[in-house]
PDB file of C-alpha atoms in Angstrom:
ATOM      1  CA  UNK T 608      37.935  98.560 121.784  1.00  0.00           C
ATOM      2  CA  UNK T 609      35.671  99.891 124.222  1.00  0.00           C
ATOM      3  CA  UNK T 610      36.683 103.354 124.965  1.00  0.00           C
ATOM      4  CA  UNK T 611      35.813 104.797 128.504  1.00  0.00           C
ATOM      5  CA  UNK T 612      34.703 108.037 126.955  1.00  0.00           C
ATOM      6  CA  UNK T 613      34.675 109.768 123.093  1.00  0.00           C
ATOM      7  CA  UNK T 614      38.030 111.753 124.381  1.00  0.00           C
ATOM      8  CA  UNK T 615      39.599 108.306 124.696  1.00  0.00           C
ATOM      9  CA  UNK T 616      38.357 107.224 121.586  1.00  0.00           C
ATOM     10  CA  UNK T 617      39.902 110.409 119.702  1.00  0.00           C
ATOM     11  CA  UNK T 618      42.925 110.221 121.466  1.00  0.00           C
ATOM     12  CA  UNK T 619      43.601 106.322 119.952  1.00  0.00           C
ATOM     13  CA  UNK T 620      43.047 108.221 116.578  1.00  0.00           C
ATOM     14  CA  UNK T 621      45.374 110.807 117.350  1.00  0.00           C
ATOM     15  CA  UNK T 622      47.187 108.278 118.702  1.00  0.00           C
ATOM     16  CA  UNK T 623      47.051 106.512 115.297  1.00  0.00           C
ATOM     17  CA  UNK T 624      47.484 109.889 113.009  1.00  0.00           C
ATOM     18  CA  UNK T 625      50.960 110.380 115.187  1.00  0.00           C
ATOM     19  CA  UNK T 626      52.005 107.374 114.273  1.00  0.00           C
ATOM     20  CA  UNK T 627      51.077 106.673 110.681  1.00  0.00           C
ATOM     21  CA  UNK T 628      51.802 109.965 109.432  1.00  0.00           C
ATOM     22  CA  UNK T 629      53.279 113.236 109.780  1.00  0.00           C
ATOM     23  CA  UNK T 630      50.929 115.334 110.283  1.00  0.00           C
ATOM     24  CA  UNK T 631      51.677 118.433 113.040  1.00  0.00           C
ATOM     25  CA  UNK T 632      49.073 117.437 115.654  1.00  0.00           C
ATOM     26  CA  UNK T 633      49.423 117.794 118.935  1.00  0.00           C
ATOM     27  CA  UNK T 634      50.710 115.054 120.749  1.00  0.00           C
ATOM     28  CA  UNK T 635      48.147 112.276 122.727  1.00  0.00           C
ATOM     29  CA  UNK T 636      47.685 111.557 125.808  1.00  0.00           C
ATOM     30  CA  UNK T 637      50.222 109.601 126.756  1.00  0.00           C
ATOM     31  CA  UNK T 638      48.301 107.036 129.017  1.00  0.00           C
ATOM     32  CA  UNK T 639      46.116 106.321 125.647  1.00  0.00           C
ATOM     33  CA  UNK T 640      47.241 102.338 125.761  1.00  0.00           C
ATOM     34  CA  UNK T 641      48.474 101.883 122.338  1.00  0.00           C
ATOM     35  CA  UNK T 642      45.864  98.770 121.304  1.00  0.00           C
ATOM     36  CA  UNK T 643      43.151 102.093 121.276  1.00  0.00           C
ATOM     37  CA  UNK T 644      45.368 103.472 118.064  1.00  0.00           C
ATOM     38  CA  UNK T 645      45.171  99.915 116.181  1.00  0.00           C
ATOM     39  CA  UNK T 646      41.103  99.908 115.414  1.00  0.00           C
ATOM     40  CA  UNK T 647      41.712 103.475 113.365  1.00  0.00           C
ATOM     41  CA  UNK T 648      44.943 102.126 111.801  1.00  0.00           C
ATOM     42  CA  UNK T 649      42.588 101.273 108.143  1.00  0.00           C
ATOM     43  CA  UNK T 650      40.602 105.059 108.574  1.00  0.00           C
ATOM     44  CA  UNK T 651      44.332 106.633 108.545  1.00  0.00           C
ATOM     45  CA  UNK T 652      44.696 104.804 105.228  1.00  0.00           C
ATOM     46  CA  UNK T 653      41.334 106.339 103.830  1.00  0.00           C
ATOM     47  CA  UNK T 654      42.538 109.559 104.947  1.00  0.00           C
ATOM     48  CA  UNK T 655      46.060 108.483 102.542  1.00  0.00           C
ATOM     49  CA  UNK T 656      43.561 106.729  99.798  1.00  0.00           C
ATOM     50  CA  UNK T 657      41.052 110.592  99.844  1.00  0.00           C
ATOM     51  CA  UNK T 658      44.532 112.174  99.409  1.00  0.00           C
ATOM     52  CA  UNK T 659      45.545 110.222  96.411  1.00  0.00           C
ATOM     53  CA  UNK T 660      41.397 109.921  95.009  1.00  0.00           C
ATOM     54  CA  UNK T 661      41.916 113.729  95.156  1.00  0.00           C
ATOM     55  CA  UNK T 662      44.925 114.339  93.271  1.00  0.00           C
ATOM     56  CA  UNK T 663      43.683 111.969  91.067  1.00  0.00           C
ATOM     57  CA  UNK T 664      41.165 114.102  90.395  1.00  0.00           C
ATOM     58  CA  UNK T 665      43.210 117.326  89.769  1.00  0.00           C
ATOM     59  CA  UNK T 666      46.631 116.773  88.521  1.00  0.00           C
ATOM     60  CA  UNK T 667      46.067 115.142  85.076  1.00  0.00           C
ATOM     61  CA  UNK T 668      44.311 118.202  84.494  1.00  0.00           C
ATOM     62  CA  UNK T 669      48.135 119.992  85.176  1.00  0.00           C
ATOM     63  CA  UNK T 670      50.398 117.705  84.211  1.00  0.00           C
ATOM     64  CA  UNK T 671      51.365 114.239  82.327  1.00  0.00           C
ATOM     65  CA  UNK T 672      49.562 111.211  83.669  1.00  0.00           C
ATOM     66  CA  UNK T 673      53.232 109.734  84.523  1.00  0.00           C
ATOM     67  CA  UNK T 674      53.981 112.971  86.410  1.00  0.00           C
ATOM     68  CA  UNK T 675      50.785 112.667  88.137  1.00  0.00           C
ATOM     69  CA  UNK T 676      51.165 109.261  89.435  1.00  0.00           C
ATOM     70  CA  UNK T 677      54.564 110.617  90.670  1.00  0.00           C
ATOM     71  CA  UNK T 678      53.387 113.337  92.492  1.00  0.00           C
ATOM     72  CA  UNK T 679      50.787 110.779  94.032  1.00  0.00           C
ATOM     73  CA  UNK T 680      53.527 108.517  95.113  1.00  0.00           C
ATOM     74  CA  UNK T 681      55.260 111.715  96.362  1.00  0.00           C
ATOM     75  CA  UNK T 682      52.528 112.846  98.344  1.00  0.00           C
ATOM     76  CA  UNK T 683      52.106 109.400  99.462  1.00  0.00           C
ATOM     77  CA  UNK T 684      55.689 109.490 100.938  1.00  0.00           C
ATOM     78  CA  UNK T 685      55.470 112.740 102.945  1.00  0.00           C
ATOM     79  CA  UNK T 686      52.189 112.545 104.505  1.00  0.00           C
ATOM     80  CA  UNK T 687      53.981 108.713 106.111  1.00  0.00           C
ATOM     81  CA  UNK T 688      57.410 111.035 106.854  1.00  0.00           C
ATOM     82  CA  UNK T 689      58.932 108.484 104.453  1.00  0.00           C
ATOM     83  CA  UNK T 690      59.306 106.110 107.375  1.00  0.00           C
ATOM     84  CA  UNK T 691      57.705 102.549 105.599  1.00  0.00           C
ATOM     85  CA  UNK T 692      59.880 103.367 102.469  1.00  0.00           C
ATOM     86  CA  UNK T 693      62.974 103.668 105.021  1.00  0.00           C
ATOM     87  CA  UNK T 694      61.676 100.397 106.963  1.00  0.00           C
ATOM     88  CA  UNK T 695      61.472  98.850 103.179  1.00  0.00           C
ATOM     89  CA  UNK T 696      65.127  99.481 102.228  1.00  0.00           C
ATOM     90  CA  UNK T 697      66.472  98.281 105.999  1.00  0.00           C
ATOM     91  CA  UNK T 698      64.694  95.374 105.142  1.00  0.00           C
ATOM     92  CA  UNK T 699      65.982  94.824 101.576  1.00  0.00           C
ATOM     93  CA  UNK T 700      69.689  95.139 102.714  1.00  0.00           C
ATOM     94  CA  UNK T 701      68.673  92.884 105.833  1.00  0.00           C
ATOM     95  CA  UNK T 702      66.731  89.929 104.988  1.00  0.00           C
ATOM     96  CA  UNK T 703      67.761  88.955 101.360  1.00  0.00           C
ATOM     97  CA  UNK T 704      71.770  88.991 101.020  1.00  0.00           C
ATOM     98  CA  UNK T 705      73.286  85.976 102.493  1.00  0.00           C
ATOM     99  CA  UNK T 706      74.855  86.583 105.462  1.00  0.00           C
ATOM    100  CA  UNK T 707      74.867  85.254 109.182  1.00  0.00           C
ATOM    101  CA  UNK T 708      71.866  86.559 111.333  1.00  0.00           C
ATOM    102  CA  UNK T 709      74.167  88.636 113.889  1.00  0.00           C
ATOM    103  CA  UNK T 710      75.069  90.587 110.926  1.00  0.00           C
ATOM    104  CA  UNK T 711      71.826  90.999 109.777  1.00  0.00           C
ATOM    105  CA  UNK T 712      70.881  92.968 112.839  1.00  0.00           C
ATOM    106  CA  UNK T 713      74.503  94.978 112.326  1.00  0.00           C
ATOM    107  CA  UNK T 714      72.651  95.472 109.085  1.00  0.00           C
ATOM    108  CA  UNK T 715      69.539  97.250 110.544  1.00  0.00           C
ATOM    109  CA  UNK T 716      71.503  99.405 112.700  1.00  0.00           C
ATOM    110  CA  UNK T 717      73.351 100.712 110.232  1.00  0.00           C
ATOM    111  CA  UNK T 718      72.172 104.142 109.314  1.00  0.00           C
ATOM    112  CA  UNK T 719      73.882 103.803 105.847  1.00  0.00           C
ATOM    113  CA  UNK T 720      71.955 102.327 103.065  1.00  0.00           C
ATOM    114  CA  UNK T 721      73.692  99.404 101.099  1.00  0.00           C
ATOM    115  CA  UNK T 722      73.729  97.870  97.507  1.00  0.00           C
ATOM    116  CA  UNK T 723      70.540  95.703  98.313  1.00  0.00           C
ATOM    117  CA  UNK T 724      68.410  98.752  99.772  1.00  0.00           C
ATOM    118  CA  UNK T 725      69.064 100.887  97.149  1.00  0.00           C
ATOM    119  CA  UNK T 726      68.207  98.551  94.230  1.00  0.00           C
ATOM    120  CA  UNK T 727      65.180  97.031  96.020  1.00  0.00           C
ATOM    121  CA  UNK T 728      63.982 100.543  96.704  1.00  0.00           C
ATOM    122  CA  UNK T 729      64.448 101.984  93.172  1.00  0.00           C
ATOM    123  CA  UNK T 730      62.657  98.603  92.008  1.00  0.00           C
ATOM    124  CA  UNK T 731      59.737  98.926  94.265  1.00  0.00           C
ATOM    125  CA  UNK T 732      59.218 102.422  93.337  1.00  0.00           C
ATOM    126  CA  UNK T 733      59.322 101.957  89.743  1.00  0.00           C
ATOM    127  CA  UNK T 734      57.019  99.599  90.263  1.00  0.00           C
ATOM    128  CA  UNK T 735      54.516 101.397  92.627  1.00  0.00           C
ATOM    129  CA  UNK T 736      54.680 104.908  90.241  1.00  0.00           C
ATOM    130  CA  UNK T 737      54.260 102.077  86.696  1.00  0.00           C
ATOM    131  CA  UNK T 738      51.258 100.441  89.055  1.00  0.00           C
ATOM    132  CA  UNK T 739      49.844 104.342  89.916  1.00  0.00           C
ATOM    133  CA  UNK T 740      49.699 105.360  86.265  1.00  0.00           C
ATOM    134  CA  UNK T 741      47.671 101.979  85.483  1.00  0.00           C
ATOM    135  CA  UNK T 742      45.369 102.490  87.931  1.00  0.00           C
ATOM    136  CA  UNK T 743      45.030 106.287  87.192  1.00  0.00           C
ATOM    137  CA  UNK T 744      43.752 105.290  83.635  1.00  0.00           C
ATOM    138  CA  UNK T 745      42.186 102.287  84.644  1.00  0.00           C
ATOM    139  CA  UNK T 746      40.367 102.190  87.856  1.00  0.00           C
ATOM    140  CA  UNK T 747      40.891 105.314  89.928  1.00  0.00           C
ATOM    141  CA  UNK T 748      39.139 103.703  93.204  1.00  0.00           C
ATOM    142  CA  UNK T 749      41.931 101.489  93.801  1.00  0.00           C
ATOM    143  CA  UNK T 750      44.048 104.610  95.132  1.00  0.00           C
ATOM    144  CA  UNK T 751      41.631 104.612  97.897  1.00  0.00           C
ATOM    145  CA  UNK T 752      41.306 100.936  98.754  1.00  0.00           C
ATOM    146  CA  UNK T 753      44.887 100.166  98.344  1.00  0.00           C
ATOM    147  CA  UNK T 754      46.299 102.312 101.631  1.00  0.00           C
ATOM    148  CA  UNK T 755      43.265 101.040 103.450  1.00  0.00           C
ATOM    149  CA  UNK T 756      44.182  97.185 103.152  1.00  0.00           C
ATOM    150  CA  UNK T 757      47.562  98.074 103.493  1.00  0.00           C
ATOM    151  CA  UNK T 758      46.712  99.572 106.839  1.00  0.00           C
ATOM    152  CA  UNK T 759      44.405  96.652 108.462  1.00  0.00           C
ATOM    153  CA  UNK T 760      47.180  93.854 106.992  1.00  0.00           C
ATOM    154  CA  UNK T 761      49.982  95.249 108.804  1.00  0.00           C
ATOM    155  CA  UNK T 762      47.661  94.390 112.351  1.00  0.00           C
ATOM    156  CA  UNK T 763      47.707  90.942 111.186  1.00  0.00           C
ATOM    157  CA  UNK T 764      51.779  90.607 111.035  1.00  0.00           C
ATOM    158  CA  UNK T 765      51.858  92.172 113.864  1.00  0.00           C
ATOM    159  CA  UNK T 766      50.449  89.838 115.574  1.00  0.00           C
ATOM    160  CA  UNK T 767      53.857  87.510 115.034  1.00  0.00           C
ATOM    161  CA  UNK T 768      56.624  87.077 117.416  1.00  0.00           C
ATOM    162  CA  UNK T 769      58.840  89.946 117.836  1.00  0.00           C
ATOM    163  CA  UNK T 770      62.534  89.254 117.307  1.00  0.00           C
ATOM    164  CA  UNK T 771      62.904  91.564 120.031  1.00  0.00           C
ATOM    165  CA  UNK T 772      61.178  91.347 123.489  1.00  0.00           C
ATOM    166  CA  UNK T 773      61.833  95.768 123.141  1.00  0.00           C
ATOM    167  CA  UNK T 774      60.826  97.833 119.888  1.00  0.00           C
ATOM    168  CA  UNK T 775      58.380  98.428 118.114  1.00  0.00           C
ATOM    169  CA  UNK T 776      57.718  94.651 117.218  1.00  0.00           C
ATOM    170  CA  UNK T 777      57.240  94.107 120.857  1.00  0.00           C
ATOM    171  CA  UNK T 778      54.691  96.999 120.710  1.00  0.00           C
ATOM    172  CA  UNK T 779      52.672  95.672 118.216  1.00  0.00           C
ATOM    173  CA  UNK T 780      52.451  92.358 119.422  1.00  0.00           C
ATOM    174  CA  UNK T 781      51.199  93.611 122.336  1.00  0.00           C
ATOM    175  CA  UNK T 782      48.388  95.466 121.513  1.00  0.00           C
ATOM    176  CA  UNK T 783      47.110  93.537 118.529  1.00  0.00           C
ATOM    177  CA  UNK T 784      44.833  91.386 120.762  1.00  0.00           C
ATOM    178  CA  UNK T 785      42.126  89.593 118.662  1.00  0.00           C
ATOM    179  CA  UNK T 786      39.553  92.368 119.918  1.00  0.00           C
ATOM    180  CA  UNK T 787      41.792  94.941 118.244  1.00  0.00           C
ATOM    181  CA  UNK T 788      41.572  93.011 115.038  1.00  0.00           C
ATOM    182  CA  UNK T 789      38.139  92.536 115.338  1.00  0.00           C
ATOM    183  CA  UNK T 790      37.668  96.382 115.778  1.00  0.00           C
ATOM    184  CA  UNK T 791      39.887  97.307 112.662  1.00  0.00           C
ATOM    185  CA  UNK T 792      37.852  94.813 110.306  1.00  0.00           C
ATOM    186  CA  UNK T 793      34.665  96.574 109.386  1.00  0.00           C
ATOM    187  CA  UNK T 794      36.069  99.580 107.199  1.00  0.00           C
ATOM    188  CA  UNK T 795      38.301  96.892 104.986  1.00  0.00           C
ATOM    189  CA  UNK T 796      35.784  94.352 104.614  1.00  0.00           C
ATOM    190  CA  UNK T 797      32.793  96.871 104.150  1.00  0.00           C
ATOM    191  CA  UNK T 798      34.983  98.940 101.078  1.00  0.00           C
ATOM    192  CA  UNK T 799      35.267  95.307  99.436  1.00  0.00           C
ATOM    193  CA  UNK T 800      32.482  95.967  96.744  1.00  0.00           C
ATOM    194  CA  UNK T 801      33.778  99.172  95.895  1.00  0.00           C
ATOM    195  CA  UNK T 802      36.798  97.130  93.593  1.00  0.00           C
ATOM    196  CA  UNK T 803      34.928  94.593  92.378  1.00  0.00           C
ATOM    197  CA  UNK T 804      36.371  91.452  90.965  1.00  0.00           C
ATOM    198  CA  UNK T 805      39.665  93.306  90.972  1.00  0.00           C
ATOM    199  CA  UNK T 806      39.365  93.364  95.052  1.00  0.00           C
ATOM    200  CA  UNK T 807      39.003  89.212  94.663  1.00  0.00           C
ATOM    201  CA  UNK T 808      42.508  89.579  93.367  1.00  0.00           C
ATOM    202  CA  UNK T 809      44.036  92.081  94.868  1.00  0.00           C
ATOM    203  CA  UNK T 810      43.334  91.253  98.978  1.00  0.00           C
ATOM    204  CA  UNK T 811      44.203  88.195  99.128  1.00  0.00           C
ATOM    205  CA  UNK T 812      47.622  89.096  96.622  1.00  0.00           C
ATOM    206  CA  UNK T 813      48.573  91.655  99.452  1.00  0.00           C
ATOM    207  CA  UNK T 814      47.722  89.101 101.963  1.00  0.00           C
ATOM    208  CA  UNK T 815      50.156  86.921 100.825  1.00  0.00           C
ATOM    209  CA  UNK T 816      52.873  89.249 100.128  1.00  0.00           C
ATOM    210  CA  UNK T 817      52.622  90.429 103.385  1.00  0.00           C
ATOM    211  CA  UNK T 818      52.481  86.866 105.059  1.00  0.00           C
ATOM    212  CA  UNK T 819      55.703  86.164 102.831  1.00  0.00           C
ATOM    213  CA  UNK T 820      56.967  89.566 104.374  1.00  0.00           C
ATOM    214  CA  UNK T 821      56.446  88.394 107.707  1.00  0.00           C
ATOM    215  CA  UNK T 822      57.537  84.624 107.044  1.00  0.00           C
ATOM    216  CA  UNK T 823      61.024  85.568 105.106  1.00  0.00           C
ATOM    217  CA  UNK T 824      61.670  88.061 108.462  1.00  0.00           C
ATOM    218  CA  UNK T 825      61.037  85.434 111.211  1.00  0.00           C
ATOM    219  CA  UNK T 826      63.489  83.066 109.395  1.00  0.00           C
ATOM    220  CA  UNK T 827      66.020  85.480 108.980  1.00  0.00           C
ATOM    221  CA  UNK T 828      66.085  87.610 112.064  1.00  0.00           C
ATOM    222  CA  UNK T 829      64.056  85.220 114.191  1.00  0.00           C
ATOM    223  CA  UNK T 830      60.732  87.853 114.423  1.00  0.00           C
ATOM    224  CA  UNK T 831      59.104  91.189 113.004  1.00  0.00           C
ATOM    225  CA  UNK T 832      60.678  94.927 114.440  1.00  0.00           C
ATOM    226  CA  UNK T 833      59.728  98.359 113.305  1.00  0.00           C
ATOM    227  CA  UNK T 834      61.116  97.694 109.783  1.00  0.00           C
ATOM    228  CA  UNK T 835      59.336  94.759 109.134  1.00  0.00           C
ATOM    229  CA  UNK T 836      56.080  96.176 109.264  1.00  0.00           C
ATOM    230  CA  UNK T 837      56.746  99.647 107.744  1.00  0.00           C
ATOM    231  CA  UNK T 838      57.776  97.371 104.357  1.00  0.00           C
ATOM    232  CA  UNK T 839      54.595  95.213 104.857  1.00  0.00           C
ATOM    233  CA  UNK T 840      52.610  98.214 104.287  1.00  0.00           C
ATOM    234  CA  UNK T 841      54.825  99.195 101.427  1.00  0.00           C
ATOM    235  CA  UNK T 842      54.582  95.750  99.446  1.00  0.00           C
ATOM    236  CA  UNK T 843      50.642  95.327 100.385  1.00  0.00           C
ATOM    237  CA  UNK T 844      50.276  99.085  98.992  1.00  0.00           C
ATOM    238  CA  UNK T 845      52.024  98.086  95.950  1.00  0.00           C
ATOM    239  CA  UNK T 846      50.459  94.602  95.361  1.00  0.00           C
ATOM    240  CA  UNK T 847      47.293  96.157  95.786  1.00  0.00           C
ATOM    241  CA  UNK T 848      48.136  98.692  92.980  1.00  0.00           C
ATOM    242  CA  UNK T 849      49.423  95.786  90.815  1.00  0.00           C
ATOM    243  CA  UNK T 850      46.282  94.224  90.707  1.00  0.00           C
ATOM    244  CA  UNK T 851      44.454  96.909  89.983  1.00  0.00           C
ATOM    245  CA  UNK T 852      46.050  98.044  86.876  1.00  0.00           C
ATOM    246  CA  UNK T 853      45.246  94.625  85.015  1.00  0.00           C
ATOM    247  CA  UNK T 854      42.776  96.037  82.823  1.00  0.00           C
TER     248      UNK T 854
END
C-alpha cells in the first residue's frame, strides 16, 4: 500500500471503518480502490479488542461476570451491525445440511433463517459468551488480540476463488494482492508477545478453523461470497477466545 497522499491513506481506513463496522462516518471517497481498506482491516479489530479491554475493565464492577461477558459479546455485535453473525448463520444453514449445491445457493438467498442457522448460531454464541467469561477471569488481553487476528485471517481466505465472478467474494479476491497482505501483517505479528504461550495456541487454532471455513465452502458452493468471510471472522474470534480461557 503506497498511498499517493495521507488523505488517501485515511480514506482506506474510513474505507475499512465503513465496512467492518457501523459506525456513522461519513462515507469515503468513492474512487478509494478497495485493496487501500485491507492493510487497516487488523487496526479496526484493535479498535473492537480496546472496546471489549474497556468494558472489561468497567462492567464487573456493575454487574455479574456472566452478564459482563454478555454485554461484551453484545457490544461486540453492534459495533459489526451484526453482519458476520448473519454471514455465520447463512453459512450454517448453507454448507452443512446435505443437499444439492443449486439449493445451497437457494439457501443463501433466502432471507429466512432455517433449523441449521438457528442451532449453529445459538451454539456458537454460547460458546463465544462461555469463552468471554474464561478469558475475563483468566487473561483479559485476549479480548484485544482475538478481534485483531480475526481481522488479518479473513485477508488470507480471501484470497480463495470466489464462487461468484460478482459479490463480495469477487471483491476480496481482488484486492487481497500479496502487497495488501504484506501491509496488514505487522500489527498481528507485532501483538504476538502480548499472549504469550497462549498466542502459540491460539493463532494457528484460528488459522485452521478458518482454512477449514474456507475449505468446507469451496467444496460446497464451489468458492467464498460475503457470508463466507463474515463467519470466518466469527469462528477465528471464537477460537481465539477458546484458547485463551485454558487456564
Amino acid at each position: 500500500m503506497h498511498p499517493s497522499s495521507s488523505g488517501s491513506l485515511w480514506q482506506g481506513l474510513r474505507l475499512a471503518l465503513a465496512f467492518l463496522t457501523r459506525l456513522p462516518l461519513p462515507s469515503p471517497h468513492p474512487e478509494i480502490p478497495f485493496e487501500r481498506a485491507l492493510p487497516w482491516f487488523p487496526w479496526v479489530g484493535l479498535l473492537f479488542g480496546g472496546v471489549g479491554l474497556g468494558l472489561a475493565q468497567v462492567l464487573p464492577m456493575l454487574v455479574s461476570p456472566l452478564l459482563a461477558a454478555a454485554l461484551i459479546l453484545a457490544a461486540w455485535a453492534v459495533l459489526s451491525g451484526f453482519l458476520h453473525l448473519d454471514g455465520l448463520a447463512d453459512c450454517w444453514d448453507a454448507l452443512f445440511p446435505p443437499m444439492p449445491p443449486e439449493k445451497r445457493w437457494q439457501v443463501l438467498k433466502d432471507p429466512h433463517l432455517g433449523a441449521f442457522g438457528v442451532i449453529g448460531l445459538m451454539l456458537h454464541l454460547l460458546i463465544k459468551v462461555t469463552a468471554l467469561l474464561a478469558v475475563l477471569n483468566l487473561h483479559p488481553l485476549g479480548l484485544l488480540l482475538a478481534p485483531v487476528w480475526a481481522r488479518w485471517l479473513v485477508l488470507w481466505v480471501g484470497r480463495l476463488p470466489p464462487a461468484r465472478s460478482e459479490g463480495l467474494g469477487a471483491v476480496f479476491a481482488r484486492a487481497v494482492t500479496p502487497r495488501a497482505l504484506l501491509w496488514s501483517s505487522p500489527l498481528p505479528l507485532l501483538v504476538i508477545p502480548l499472549g504469550g504461550w497462549h498466542s502459540l495456541i491460539a493463532l494457528p487454532l484460528a488459522a485452521l478453523g478458518s482454512a477449514a471455513l474456507g475449505w468446507l465452502a469451496q467444496r460446497r458452493l464451489g468458492g467464498i461470497n460475503g457470508d463466507v468471510l463474515g463467519a470466518v471472522i466469527e469462528v477465528s474470534e471464537t477460537l481465539v477466545l477458546v484458547a485463551f480461557a485454558v487456564p
